[in-house]
Short mmCIF file of C-alpha atoms and ligand atoms in Angstrom, two decimals:
data_model
loop_
_atom_site.label_atom_id
_atom_site.label_comp_id
_atom_site.label_asym_id
_atom_site.label_seq_id
_atom_site.Cartn_x
_atom_site.Cartn_y
_atom_site.Cartn_z
CA MET A 715 -0.29 0.24 -0.05
CA SER A 716 1.75 3.20 -1.10
CA ALA A 717 1.09 6.45 1.12
CA ASN A 718 -0.61 9.51 0.18
CA THR A 719 2.85 11.68 -0.61
CA SER A 720 1.02 15.18 -0.05
CA THR A 721 0.79 16.66 3.21
CA PRO A 722 -2.34 18.34 4.37
CA ALA A 723 -1.89 22.03 4.85
CA ILE A 724 -3.34 21.67 8.38
CA THR A 725 -1.31 20.16 10.99
CA ALA A 726 -1.89 18.69 15.19
CA GLY A 727 -0.23 22.14 15.95
CA ASP A 728 -2.89 24.32 13.87
CA ILE A 729 -5.65 21.97 15.84
CA LEU A 730 -4.08 22.82 19.31
CA ALA A 731 -3.80 26.63 18.67
CA GLN A 732 -7.50 26.74 17.61
CA LYS A 733 -8.54 25.89 21.08
CA GLY A 734 -10.81 28.92 22.69
CA LYS A 735 -10.92 30.21 18.85
CA THR A 736 -12.58 28.58 16.07
CA PRO A 737 -14.58 25.60 16.53
CA ILE A 738 -12.89 22.65 15.06
CA VAL A 739 -15.16 20.72 12.55
CA SER A 740 -14.58 17.02 12.24
CA LEU A 741 -16.01 14.34 10.61
CA THR A 742 -15.43 10.87 9.64
CA ALA A 743 -14.82 9.22 6.23
CA TYR A 744 -13.48 5.92 4.95
CA THR A 745 -13.54 6.37 1.23
CA THR A 746 -11.86 8.84 -1.16
CA PRO A 747 -15.23 10.51 -2.61
CA MET A 748 -16.51 11.24 1.10
CA ALA A 749 -12.81 12.69 1.81
CA GLN A 750 -13.09 15.18 -1.32
CA MET A 751 -16.20 16.18 -0.13
CA MET A 752 -14.88 16.82 3.52
CA ASP A 753 -11.43 18.15 2.38
CA ALA A 754 -12.63 22.13 2.29
CA HIS A 755 -15.18 22.24 4.97
CA CYS A 756 -13.59 19.94 7.95
CA ASP A 757 -10.13 20.72 9.71
CA PHE A 758 -9.54 17.25 10.52
CA VAL A 759 -10.99 14.04 8.89
CA LEU A 760 -11.04 10.90 10.97
CA VAL A 761 -10.98 7.28 9.74
CA GLY A 762 -12.77 6.32 12.65
CA ASP A 763 -13.03 2.57 13.59
CA SER A 764 -16.68 3.13 13.49
CA VAL A 765 -15.64 1.55 9.76
CA GLY A 766 -16.20 -1.59 11.08
CA MET A 767 -19.85 -0.95 11.88
CA VAL A 768 -21.13 1.41 9.45
CA LEU A 769 -19.35 -0.47 6.12
CA HIS A 770 -18.65 -3.90 7.36
CA GLY A 771 -21.57 -4.56 9.17
CA LEU A 772 -19.79 -5.58 12.39
CA PRO A 773 -22.12 -5.74 15.65
CA SER A 774 -19.41 -3.55 16.96
CA THR A 775 -15.37 -2.09 16.75
CA LEU A 776 -13.74 -4.77 18.24
CA GLY A 777 -13.26 -6.60 15.21
CA VAL A 778 -11.46 -4.23 13.05
CA THR A 779 -7.97 -4.91 12.11
CA MET A 780 -5.08 -2.51 11.07
CA GLU A 781 -5.18 -4.06 7.50
CA MET A 782 -8.93 -2.28 7.63
CA MET A 783 -7.84 0.91 9.09
CA ILE A 784 -5.07 1.07 6.33
CA LEU A 785 -6.95 0.26 3.44
CA HIS A 786 -9.53 2.89 4.22
CA GLY A 787 -6.88 5.33 5.76
CA ALA A 788 -4.94 5.45 2.48
CA ALA A 789 -8.25 5.94 0.65
CA VAL A 790 -9.36 8.63 2.60
CA ALA A 791 -5.82 10.42 2.27
CA ARG A 792 -6.07 10.09 -1.35
CA GLY A 793 -9.06 12.45 -1.17
CA LEU A 794 -7.45 15.02 1.08
CA SER A 795 -4.75 18.18 0.26
CA ARG A 796 -6.17 20.47 3.26
CA ALA A 797 -7.64 18.93 6.24
CA MET A 798 -5.48 16.58 8.47
CA LEU A 799 -6.21 13.13 8.40
CA VAL A 800 -6.41 11.35 11.81
CA ILE A 801 -6.77 7.46 11.94
CA ASP A 802 -7.96 5.34 14.74
CA MET A 803 -5.63 2.40 16.27
CA PRO A 804 -8.35 -0.38 16.07
CA PHE A 805 -8.62 -2.61 19.45
CA GLY A 806 -5.95 -4.93 20.15
CA SER A 807 -3.12 -2.68 18.19
CA TYR A 808 -1.60 -0.69 21.19
CA GLU A 809 -2.92 -1.88 24.52
CA GLU A 810 0.27 -3.88 25.44
CA GLY A 811 2.51 -1.02 25.72
CA PRO A 812 4.15 1.92 24.25
CA GLN A 813 6.71 -0.48 21.98
CA GLN A 814 3.36 -2.28 20.44
CA ALA A 815 1.84 1.36 20.11
CA PHE A 816 4.61 2.58 18.43
CA GLY A 817 4.87 -0.08 15.63
CA ASN A 818 1.44 0.25 15.13
CA ALA A 819 0.97 3.89 15.13
CA ALA A 820 4.27 4.28 12.99
CA ARG A 821 2.63 1.72 10.28
CA LEU A 822 -0.36 3.61 9.83
CA MET A 823 1.58 6.80 9.32
CA ARG A 824 3.74 5.04 6.56
CA GLU A 825 1.35 2.89 4.70
CA THR A 826 -1.39 5.61 4.69
CA GLY A 827 0.30 9.62 5.04
CA CYS A 828 -1.69 10.10 8.05
CA ALA A 829 -0.49 12.94 10.46
CA ALA A 830 -1.84 11.92 13.75
CA VAL A 831 -3.26 8.39 15.37
CA LYS A 832 -6.33 8.34 17.90
CA LEU A 833 -6.56 5.84 20.74
CA GLU A 834 -9.09 5.21 23.50
CA GLY A 835 -7.97 5.72 26.99
CA GLY A 836 -7.09 8.23 29.57
CA VAL A 837 -4.62 7.48 32.86
CA GLU A 838 -4.14 4.06 31.54
CA MET A 839 -2.85 5.25 27.97
CA ALA A 840 -0.79 8.40 29.46
CA GLU A 841 2.67 6.45 29.11
CA THR A 842 1.63 5.14 25.50
CA ILE A 843 0.78 8.56 24.39
CA ARG A 844 4.09 10.17 26.11
CA PHE A 845 6.08 7.80 24.14
CA LEU A 846 4.61 8.14 20.78
CA VAL A 847 4.59 11.83 20.90
CA GLU A 848 8.10 12.16 21.92
CA ARG A 849 9.06 9.84 19.09
CA GLY A 850 7.26 12.11 16.66
CA ILE A 851 3.55 10.77 16.26
CA PRO A 852 0.86 13.38 17.06
CA VAL A 853 -1.94 11.75 19.05
CA MET A 854 -5.48 12.69 19.93
CA ALA A 855 -7.04 11.09 22.90
CA HIS A 856 -10.37 9.23 23.29
CA VAL A 857 -12.21 9.68 26.71
CA GLY A 858 -15.83 9.07 28.36
CA LEU A 859 -17.48 6.35 26.22
CA THR A 860 -14.80 4.16 24.65
CA PRO A 861 -16.32 1.61 22.41
CA GLN A 862 -13.45 -0.59 22.27
CA SER A 863 -14.26 -0.96 26.35
CA ILE A 864 -17.82 -2.25 25.63
CA ASN A 865 -17.61 -4.94 27.09
CA THR A 866 -16.19 -3.84 30.51
CA LEU A 867 -18.23 -0.66 30.53
CA GLY A 868 -21.28 -2.49 30.23
CA GLY A 869 -22.36 -1.42 26.85
CA TYR A 870 -22.51 2.29 25.30
CA LYS A 871 -23.84 4.27 28.30
CA VAL A 872 -23.59 7.82 29.06
CA GLN A 873 -20.09 7.97 31.31
CA GLY A 874 -18.99 10.15 33.98
CA ARG A 875 -22.19 10.94 35.45
CA ASP A 876 -22.11 12.27 39.14
CA ALA A 877 -19.15 10.96 40.93
CA ALA A 878 -17.57 8.75 37.97
CA GLY A 879 -17.08 12.39 36.37
CA ALA A 880 -13.76 12.73 38.71
CA ALA A 881 -12.43 9.80 36.68
CA VAL A 882 -13.40 11.17 33.18
CA LEU A 883 -11.89 14.81 34.49
CA GLU A 884 -8.52 12.97 35.63
CA GLY A 885 -8.04 11.14 32.17
CA ALA A 886 -8.38 14.03 30.48
CA HIS A 887 -6.18 15.71 32.24
CA ALA A 888 -3.62 12.98 31.85
CA VAL A 889 -3.92 12.57 28.41
CA ALA A 890 -3.16 16.09 27.76
CA ASP A 891 -0.22 16.15 30.14
CA ALA A 892 1.29 13.37 28.07
CA GLY A 893 1.22 15.69 25.14
CA ALA A 894 -2.05 14.67 23.30
CA PHE A 895 -3.00 17.64 20.93
CA ALA A 896 -6.83 16.78 21.51
CA VAL A 897 -9.34 14.82 23.35
CA VAL A 898 -12.18 13.58 22.29
CA LEU A 899 -15.23 13.55 24.71
CA GLU A 900 -17.74 10.95 23.89
CA LYS A 901 -21.23 10.58 25.55
CA VAL A 902 -20.45 12.47 28.77
CA PRO A 903 -22.84 15.02 30.55
CA GLN A 904 -22.79 18.45 28.58
CA LYS A 905 -21.71 20.14 32.24
CA LEU A 906 -18.79 17.68 32.60
CA ALA A 907 -17.92 18.25 28.91
CA ASP A 908 -18.01 21.80 30.04
CA GLU A 909 -15.57 21.74 32.83
CA ILE A 910 -12.91 19.56 30.99
CA THR A 911 -13.26 22.04 28.26
CA ALA A 912 -12.23 24.71 30.94
CA ALA A 913 -9.91 22.56 32.51
CA VAL A 914 -7.71 21.27 29.85
CA PRO A 915 -5.01 23.25 27.70
CA ILE A 916 -5.77 21.06 24.47
CA PRO A 917 -8.77 21.43 22.36
CA THR A 918 -11.92 18.97 23.26
CA ILE A 919 -13.94 17.62 20.47
CA GLY A 920 -17.25 16.46 21.44
CA ILE A 921 -19.73 13.49 20.08
CA GLY A 922 -22.43 13.39 22.31
CA ALA A 923 -20.93 16.14 24.88
CA SER A 924 -21.45 20.09 24.53
CA ALA A 925 -22.00 22.67 21.94
CA GLY A 926 -19.35 24.29 24.69
CA CYS A 927 -16.31 21.78 23.74
CA ASP A 928 -13.61 23.26 21.28
CA GLY A 929 -14.71 21.23 18.07
CA GLN A 930 -17.46 18.58 17.15
CA VAL A 931 -17.28 15.11 15.52
CA LEU A 932 -19.59 13.04 13.98
CA VAL A 933 -20.01 9.63 12.17
CA VAL A 934 -20.70 10.72 8.58
CA ASP A 935 -22.99 7.57 7.59
CA ASP A 936 -24.68 8.94 10.67
CA MET A 937 -25.60 12.63 9.78
CA LEU A 938 -26.23 12.00 6.21
CA GLY A 939 -29.05 9.24 7.09
CA LEU A 940 -26.69 6.49 5.55
CA PHE A 941 -26.39 4.42 8.35
CA THR A 942 -29.94 3.84 10.08
CA ALA A 943 -29.26 0.56 11.84
CA PHE A 944 -29.96 2.73 15.00
CA LYS A 945 -29.49 6.38 15.77
CA PRO A 946 -28.21 7.65 19.00
CA LYS A 947 -29.70 10.49 20.87
CA PHE A 948 -26.36 12.96 20.02
CA VAL A 949 -26.91 12.34 16.44
CA LYS A 950 -28.28 15.03 14.17
CA ARG A 951 -29.75 13.94 10.42
CA TYR A 952 -28.45 16.60 8.03
CA GLY A 953 -29.67 14.77 5.22
CA ASN A 954 -31.92 11.25 4.30
CA LEU A 955 -29.55 9.67 2.06
CA GLY A 956 -30.56 6.00 2.99
CA VAL A 957 -33.93 6.68 2.09
CA GLU A 958 -33.21 8.26 -1.48
CA ALA A 959 -30.57 5.62 -2.24
CA GLU A 960 -32.87 2.75 -1.60
CA ALA A 961 -35.63 4.62 -3.61
CA ALA A 962 -33.42 4.90 -6.51
CA ILE A 963 -32.61 1.35 -6.52
CA ALA A 964 -36.13 0.33 -6.27
CA ASP A 965 -36.75 2.82 -9.42
CA TYR A 966 -34.00 0.92 -11.13
CA ALA A 967 -35.38 -2.81 -10.35
CA ALA A 968 -38.82 -1.49 -11.41
CA GLU A 969 -37.71 0.16 -14.98
CA VAL A 970 -35.50 -3.11 -15.51
CA ARG A 971 -38.39 -5.40 -14.78
CA ALA A 972 -40.24 -3.23 -17.10
CA ARG A 973 -37.64 -3.16 -19.97
CA SER A 974 -38.05 0.36 -19.66
CA PHE A 975 -34.05 0.85 -18.77
CA PRO A 976 -32.08 1.20 -20.74
CA ALA A 977 -33.89 3.63 -23.14
CA PRO A 978 -32.96 4.65 -26.45
CA GLU A 979 -30.45 7.55 -25.34
CA HIS A 980 -28.64 4.53 -23.12
CA VAL A 981 -27.97 2.31 -26.12
CA PHE A 982 -25.69 2.34 -28.79
CA ALA A 983 -26.45 2.10 -32.69
CA ASP A 984 -24.85 -0.32 -35.39
CA GLN A 985 -23.24 2.82 -37.02
CA PRO A 986 -22.23 6.04 -35.04
CA ALA A 987 -24.34 9.08 -36.32
CA PRO A 988 -22.52 11.61 -38.54
CA ASP A 989 -22.57 14.07 -35.99
CA GLN A 990 -20.79 11.75 -33.39
CA THR A 991 -17.86 10.40 -35.40
CA ALA A 992 -15.57 12.06 -33.70
CA SER A 993 -16.91 10.69 -30.36
CA LYS A 994 -15.91 7.88 -28.55
CA GLY A 995 -19.35 6.66 -27.94
O1 KIV B 1864 -14.94 5.19 15.36
C1 KIV B 1864 -15.23 6.67 15.25
O2 KIV B 1864 -15.84 6.89 14.54
C2 KIV B 1864 -14.67 7.78 16.27
C3 KIV B 1864 -15.51 8.69 16.37
C4 KIV B 1864 -17.19 8.58 16.93
C5 KIV B 1864 -14.80 9.77 17.45
O3 KIV B 1864 -13.93 7.32 17.21
#
């Protein structure tokens, strides 16, 4: 797999510098055409391990592999020239320790051209984050609901309500102290998200958190209405493309069965018409 050789304009330093200024805009992407549509509008594009559920039909993100992240990461890299590319480290690719994390993060960067990696966890991941950052790998952290830990968290519940909020805050401080350039806050109460945003020196990127976060990220298939298996409360649908796509497929199927597609304009004559001799059609 060859990496995208061009370097997108926006860097981890630029994202960090946006804290408290302009809100940071991000979406997930998994393909080149989607990345091309986002490049002018997003500050960073995330190849999330949500790809496993959204595009591959997996029941959770736990089955996502390095190979899947590299395949989709390289595709997204080919669609970006401006927005920064961040790629999720999949479950099992970094938790053993800093050395394992470095090997896999370096592979993601080498084989896709991404500018940073994202990994899930707070205090327990601080040492690994520091190790990566000190060796040239910008890291985005992810605390609150960390979907790779659903089996220990007991499902996709809001994290940090009441007394449990202190642990989420502690995790955000730990990843910031370790050198992460930003931290995703997923599914935490609004008040806690605002408290963390005020307390840490790095941008907070909310998903199911607060409009007061330094930025927002959504899964693109959720916000376009392409992924319809379920809709978390924090998702706003800005489009209904799933319904439109199914209607288009149904129209096509009906026209094929009625032999009304292809129509005369979609088929070729034995001889090109005189005015079409120069065309390749
Ligand atoms: O995998 C993903 O898409 C993510 C975002 C939801 C933040 O981690």
